[in-house]
mmCIF file of C-alpha atoms in Angstrom:
data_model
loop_
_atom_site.group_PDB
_atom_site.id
_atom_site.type_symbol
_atom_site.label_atom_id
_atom_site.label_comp_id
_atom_site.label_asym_id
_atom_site.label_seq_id
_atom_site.Cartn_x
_atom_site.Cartn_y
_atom_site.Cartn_z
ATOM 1 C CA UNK A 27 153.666 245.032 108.453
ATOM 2 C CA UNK A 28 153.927 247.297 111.068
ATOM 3 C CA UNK A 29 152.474 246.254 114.443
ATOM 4 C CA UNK A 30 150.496 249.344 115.376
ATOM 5 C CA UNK A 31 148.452 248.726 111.907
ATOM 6 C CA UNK A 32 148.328 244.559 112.598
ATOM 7 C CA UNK A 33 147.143 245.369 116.015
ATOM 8 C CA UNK A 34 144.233 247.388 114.556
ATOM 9 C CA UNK A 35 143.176 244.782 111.507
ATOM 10 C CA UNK A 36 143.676 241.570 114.005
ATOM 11 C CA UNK A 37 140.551 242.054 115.937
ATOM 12 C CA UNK A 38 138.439 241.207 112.896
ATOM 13 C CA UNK A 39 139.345 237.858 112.807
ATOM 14 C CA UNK A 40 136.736 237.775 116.128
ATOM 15 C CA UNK A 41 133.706 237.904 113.271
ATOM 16 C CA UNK A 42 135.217 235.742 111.390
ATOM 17 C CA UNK A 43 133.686 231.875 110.962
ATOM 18 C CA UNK A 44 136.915 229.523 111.583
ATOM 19 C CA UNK A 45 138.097 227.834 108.485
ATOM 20 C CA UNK A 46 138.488 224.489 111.062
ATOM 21 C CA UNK A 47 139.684 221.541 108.807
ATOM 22 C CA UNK A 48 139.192 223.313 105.397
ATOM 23 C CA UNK A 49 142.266 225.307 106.535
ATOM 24 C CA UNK A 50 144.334 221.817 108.604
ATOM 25 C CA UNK A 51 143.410 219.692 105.349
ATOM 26 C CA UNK A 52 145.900 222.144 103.598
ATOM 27 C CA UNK A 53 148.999 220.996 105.746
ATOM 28 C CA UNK A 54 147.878 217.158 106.325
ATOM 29 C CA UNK A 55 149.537 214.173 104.109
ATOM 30 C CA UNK A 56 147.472 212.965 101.943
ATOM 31 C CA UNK A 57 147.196 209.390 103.981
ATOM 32 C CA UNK A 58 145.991 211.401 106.861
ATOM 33 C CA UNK A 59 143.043 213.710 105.194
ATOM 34 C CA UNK A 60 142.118 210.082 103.936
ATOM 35 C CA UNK A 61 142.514 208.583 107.447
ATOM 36 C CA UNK A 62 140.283 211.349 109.020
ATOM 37 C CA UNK A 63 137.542 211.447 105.634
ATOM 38 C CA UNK A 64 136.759 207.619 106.530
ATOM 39 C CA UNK A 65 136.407 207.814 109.840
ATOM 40 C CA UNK A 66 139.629 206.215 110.651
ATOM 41 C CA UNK A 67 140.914 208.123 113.456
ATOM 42 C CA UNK A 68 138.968 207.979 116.504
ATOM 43 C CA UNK A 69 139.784 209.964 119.685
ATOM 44 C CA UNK A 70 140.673 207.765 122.313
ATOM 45 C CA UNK A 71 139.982 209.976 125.640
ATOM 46 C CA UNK A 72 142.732 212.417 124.678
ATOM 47 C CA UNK A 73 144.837 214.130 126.743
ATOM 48 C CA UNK A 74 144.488 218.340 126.722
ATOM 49 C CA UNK A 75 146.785 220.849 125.427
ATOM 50 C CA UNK A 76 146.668 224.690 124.697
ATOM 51 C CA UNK A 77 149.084 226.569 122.688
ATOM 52 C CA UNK A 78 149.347 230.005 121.690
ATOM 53 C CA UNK A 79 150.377 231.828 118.972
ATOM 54 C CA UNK A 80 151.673 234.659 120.184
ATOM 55 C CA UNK A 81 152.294 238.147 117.660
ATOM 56 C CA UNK A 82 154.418 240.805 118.738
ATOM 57 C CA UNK A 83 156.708 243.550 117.250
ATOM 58 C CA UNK A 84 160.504 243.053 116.695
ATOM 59 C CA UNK A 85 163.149 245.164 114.861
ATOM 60 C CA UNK A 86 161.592 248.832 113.433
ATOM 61 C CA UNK A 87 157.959 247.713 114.585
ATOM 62 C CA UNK A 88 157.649 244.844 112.231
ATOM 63 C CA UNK A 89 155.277 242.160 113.232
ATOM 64 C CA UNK A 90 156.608 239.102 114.177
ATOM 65 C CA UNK A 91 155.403 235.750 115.612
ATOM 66 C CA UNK A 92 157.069 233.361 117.736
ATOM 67 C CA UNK A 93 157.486 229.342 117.395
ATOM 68 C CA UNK A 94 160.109 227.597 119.403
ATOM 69 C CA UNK A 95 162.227 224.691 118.817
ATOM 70 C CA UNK A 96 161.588 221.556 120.980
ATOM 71 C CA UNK A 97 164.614 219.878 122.459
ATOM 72 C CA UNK A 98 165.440 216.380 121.550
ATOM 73 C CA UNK A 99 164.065 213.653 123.823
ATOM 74 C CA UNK A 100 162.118 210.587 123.300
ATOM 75 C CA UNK A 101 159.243 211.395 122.032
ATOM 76 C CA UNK A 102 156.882 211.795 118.936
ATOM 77 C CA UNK A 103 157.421 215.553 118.936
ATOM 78 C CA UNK A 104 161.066 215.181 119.617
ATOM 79 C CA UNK A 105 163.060 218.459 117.880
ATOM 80 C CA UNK A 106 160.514 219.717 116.035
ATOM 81 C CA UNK A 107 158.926 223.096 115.612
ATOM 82 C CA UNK A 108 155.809 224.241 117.645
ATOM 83 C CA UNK A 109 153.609 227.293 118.998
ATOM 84 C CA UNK A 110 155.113 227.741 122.870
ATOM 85 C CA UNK A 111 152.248 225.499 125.077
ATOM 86 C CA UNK A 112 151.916 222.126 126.638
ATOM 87 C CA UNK A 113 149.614 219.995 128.359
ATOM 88 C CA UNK A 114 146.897 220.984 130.930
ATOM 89 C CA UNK A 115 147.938 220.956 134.685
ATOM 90 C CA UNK A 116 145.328 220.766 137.820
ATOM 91 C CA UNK A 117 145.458 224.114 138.286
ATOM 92 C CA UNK A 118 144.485 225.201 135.114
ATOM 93 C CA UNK A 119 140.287 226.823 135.595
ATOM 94 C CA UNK A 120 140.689 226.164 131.476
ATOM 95 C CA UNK A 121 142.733 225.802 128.077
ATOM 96 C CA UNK A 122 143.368 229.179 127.994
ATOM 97 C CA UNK A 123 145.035 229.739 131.002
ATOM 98 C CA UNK A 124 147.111 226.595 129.902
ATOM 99 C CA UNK A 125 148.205 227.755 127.063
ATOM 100 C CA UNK A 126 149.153 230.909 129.153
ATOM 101 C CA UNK A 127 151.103 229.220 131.905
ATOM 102 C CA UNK A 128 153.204 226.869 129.341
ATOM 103 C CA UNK A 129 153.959 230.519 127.290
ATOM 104 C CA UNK A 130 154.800 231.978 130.638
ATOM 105 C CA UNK A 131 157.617 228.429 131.824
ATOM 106 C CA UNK A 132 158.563 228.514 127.938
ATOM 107 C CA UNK A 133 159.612 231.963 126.451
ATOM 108 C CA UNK A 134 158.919 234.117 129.955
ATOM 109 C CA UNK A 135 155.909 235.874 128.884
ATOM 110 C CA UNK A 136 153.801 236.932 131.691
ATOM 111 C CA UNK A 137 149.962 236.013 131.052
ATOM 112 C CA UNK A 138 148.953 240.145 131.733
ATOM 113 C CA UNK A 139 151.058 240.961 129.179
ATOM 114 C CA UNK A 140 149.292 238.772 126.841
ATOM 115 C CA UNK A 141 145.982 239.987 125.469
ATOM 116 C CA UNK A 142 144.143 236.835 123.843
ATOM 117 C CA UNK A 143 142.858 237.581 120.636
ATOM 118 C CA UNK A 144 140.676 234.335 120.051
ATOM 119 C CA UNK A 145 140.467 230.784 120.647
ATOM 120 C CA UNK A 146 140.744 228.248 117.380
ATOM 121 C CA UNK A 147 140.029 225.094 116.292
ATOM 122 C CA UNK A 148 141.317 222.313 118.247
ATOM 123 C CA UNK A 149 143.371 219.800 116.229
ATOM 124 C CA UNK A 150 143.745 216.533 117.157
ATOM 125 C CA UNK A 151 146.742 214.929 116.909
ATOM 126 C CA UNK A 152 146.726 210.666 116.926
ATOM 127 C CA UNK A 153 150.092 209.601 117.311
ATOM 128 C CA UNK A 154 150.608 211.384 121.231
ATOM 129 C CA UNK A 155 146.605 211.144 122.146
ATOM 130 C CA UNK A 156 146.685 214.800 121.896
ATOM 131 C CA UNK A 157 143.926 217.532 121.545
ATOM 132 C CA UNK A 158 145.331 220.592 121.191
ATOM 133 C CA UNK A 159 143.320 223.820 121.543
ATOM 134 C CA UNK A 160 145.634 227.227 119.950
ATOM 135 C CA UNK A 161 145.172 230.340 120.600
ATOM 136 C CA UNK A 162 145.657 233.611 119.088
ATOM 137 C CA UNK A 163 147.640 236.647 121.273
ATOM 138 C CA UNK A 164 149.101 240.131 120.990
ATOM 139 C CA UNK A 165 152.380 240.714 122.972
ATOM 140 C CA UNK A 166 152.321 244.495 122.699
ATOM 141 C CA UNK A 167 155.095 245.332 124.292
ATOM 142 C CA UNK A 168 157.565 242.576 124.623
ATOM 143 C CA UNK A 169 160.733 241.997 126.673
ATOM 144 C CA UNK A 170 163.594 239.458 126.432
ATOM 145 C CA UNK A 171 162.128 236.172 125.791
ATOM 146 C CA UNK A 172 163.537 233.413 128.373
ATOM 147 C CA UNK A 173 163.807 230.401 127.040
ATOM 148 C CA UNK A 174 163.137 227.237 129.557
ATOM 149 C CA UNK A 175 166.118 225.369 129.112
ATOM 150 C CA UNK A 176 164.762 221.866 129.614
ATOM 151 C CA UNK A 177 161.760 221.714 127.074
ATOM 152 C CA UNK A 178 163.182 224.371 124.404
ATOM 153 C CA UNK A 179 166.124 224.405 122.317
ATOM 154 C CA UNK A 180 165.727 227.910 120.416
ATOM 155 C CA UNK A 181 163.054 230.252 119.464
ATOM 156 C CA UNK A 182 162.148 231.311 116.156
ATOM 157 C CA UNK A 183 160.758 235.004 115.699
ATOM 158 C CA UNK A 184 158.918 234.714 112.547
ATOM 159 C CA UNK A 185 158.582 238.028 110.349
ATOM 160 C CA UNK A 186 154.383 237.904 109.457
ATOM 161 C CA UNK A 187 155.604 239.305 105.997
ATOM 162 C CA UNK A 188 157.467 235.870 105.806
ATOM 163 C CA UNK A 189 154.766 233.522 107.265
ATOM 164 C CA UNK A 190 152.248 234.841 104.526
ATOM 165 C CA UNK A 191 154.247 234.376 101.527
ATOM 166 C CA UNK A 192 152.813 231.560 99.861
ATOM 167 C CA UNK A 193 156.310 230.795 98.542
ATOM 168 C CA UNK A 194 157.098 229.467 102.035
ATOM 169 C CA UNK A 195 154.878 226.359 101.317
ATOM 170 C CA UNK A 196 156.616 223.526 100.637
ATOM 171 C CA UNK A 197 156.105 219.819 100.440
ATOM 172 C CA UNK A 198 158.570 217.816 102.098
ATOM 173 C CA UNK A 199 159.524 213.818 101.781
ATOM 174 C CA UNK A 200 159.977 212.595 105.411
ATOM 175 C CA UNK A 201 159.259 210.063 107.522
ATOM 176 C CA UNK A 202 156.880 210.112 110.843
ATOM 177 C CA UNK A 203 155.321 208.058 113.539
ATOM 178 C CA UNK A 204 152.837 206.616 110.987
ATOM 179 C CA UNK A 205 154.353 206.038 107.909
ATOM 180 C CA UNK A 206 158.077 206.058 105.962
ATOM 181 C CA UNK A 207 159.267 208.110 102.826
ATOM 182 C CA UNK A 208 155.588 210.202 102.136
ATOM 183 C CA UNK A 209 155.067 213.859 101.128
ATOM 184 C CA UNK A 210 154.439 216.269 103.907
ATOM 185 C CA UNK A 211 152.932 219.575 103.246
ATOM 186 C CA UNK A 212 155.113 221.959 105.522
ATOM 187 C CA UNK A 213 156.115 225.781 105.815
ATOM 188 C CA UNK A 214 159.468 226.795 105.534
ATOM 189 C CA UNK A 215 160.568 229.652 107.855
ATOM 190 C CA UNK A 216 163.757 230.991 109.112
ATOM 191 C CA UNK A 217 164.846 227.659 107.566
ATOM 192 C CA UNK A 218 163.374 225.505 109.639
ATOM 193 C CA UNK A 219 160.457 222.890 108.153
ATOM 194 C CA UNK A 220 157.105 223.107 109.935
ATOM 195 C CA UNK A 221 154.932 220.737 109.374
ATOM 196 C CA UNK A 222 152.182 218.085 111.497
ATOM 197 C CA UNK A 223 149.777 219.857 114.093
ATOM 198 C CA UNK A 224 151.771 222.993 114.214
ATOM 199 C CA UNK A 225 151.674 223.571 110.323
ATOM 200 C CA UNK A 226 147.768 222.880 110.396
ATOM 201 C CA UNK A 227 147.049 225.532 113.229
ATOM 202 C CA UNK A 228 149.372 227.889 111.030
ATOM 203 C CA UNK A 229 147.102 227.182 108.184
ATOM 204 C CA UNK A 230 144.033 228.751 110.073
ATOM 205 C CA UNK A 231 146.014 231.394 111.302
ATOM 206 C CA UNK A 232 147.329 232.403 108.168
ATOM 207 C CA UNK A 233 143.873 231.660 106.319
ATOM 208 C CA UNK A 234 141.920 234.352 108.907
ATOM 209 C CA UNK A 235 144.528 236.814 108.927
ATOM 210 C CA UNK A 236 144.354 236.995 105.053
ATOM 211 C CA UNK A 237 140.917 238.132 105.121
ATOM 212 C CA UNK A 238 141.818 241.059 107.278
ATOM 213 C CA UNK A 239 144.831 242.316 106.209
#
């Protein structure tokens, strides 16, 4: 789609009621949505997080959104795919502006070139302690991305035509923090499985966005 006409439809998502966990349900193992139906996962004091996901136009105008690929460390998240963000800071006056600085260290967007479209529904995510509040934002007129070198490994600019194809969900067999060997509903895209928190806050994105466009 071209941006100038995704710019335009985007806004409405602002009347829109959040899908919340009818949307996150979608990309959850089934051992999890069963987890979270009895009451089995309690938040424990989490610690904050914002992330945004951040549309923009690429090649001829074409909308495009932007993940990034984490590097490999020790860690839950380790090499996996996620919205560019990270975990609140002192300085932050609020999730927002979090999710703004980590975009800004990540991929070298600037926050004033950033115009926040609207705030999501936090997911929570057990296995790091995690709350993570995402974001929605228009990058109207982009520049070379700049990858941090120490917490990213690549970016992946995601067409929108491809992120809405429901041919791009998949379920996956892997194994995770909390259990070996179990189907995972993911998305594929650019060849890369998404799948955990990240996939769940694509869910909501995706489900809002196909009301408006």
């Amino acid at each position: 789609m071209d941006f100038n006409i995704f710019e335009q439809r985007i806004s409405k998502i602002k009347e829109l009621p959040l899908p919340g966990e009818i949307s996150h349900y979608k990309m959850a193992p089934e051992v999890r949505v069963k987890e979270l139906l009895e009451g089995k996962i309690v938040k424990k004091n989490p610690r904050k997080a914002g992330v945004m996901a951040l549309f923009y136009p690429g090649m001829e105008n074409r909308t495009h959104l932007l993940c990034i690929l984490r590097k490999t460390y020790e860690g839950v998240h380790s090499n996996q795919v996620a919205l560019p963000g990270g975990k609140v800071e002192n300085e932050d006056l609020d999730l927002e502006m979090t999710a703004l600085r980590e975009t800004h260290e990540e991929v070298g967007v600037a926050p004033a070139d950033v115009e926040v479209v609207r705030k999501l529904t936090e997911v929570y995510i057990p296995p790091s302690n995690f709350e993570v509040q995402p974001f929605v934002g228009l990058y109207k007129r982009p520049k070379p991305f700049k990858i941090q070198e120490s917490e990213v490994e690549s970016l992946l600019e995601i067409s929108l035509t491809d992120f809405l194809e429901d041919l791009n969900m998949v379920t996956k067999t892997l194994s995770t923090s909390y259990a070996k060997d179990i189907d995972v509903p993911a998305f594929k895209l650019n060849n890369y499985i998404v799948w955990g928190a990240t996939a769940m806050m694509l869910s909501e994105i995706k489900d809002l966005l196909k009301q408006v466009l």
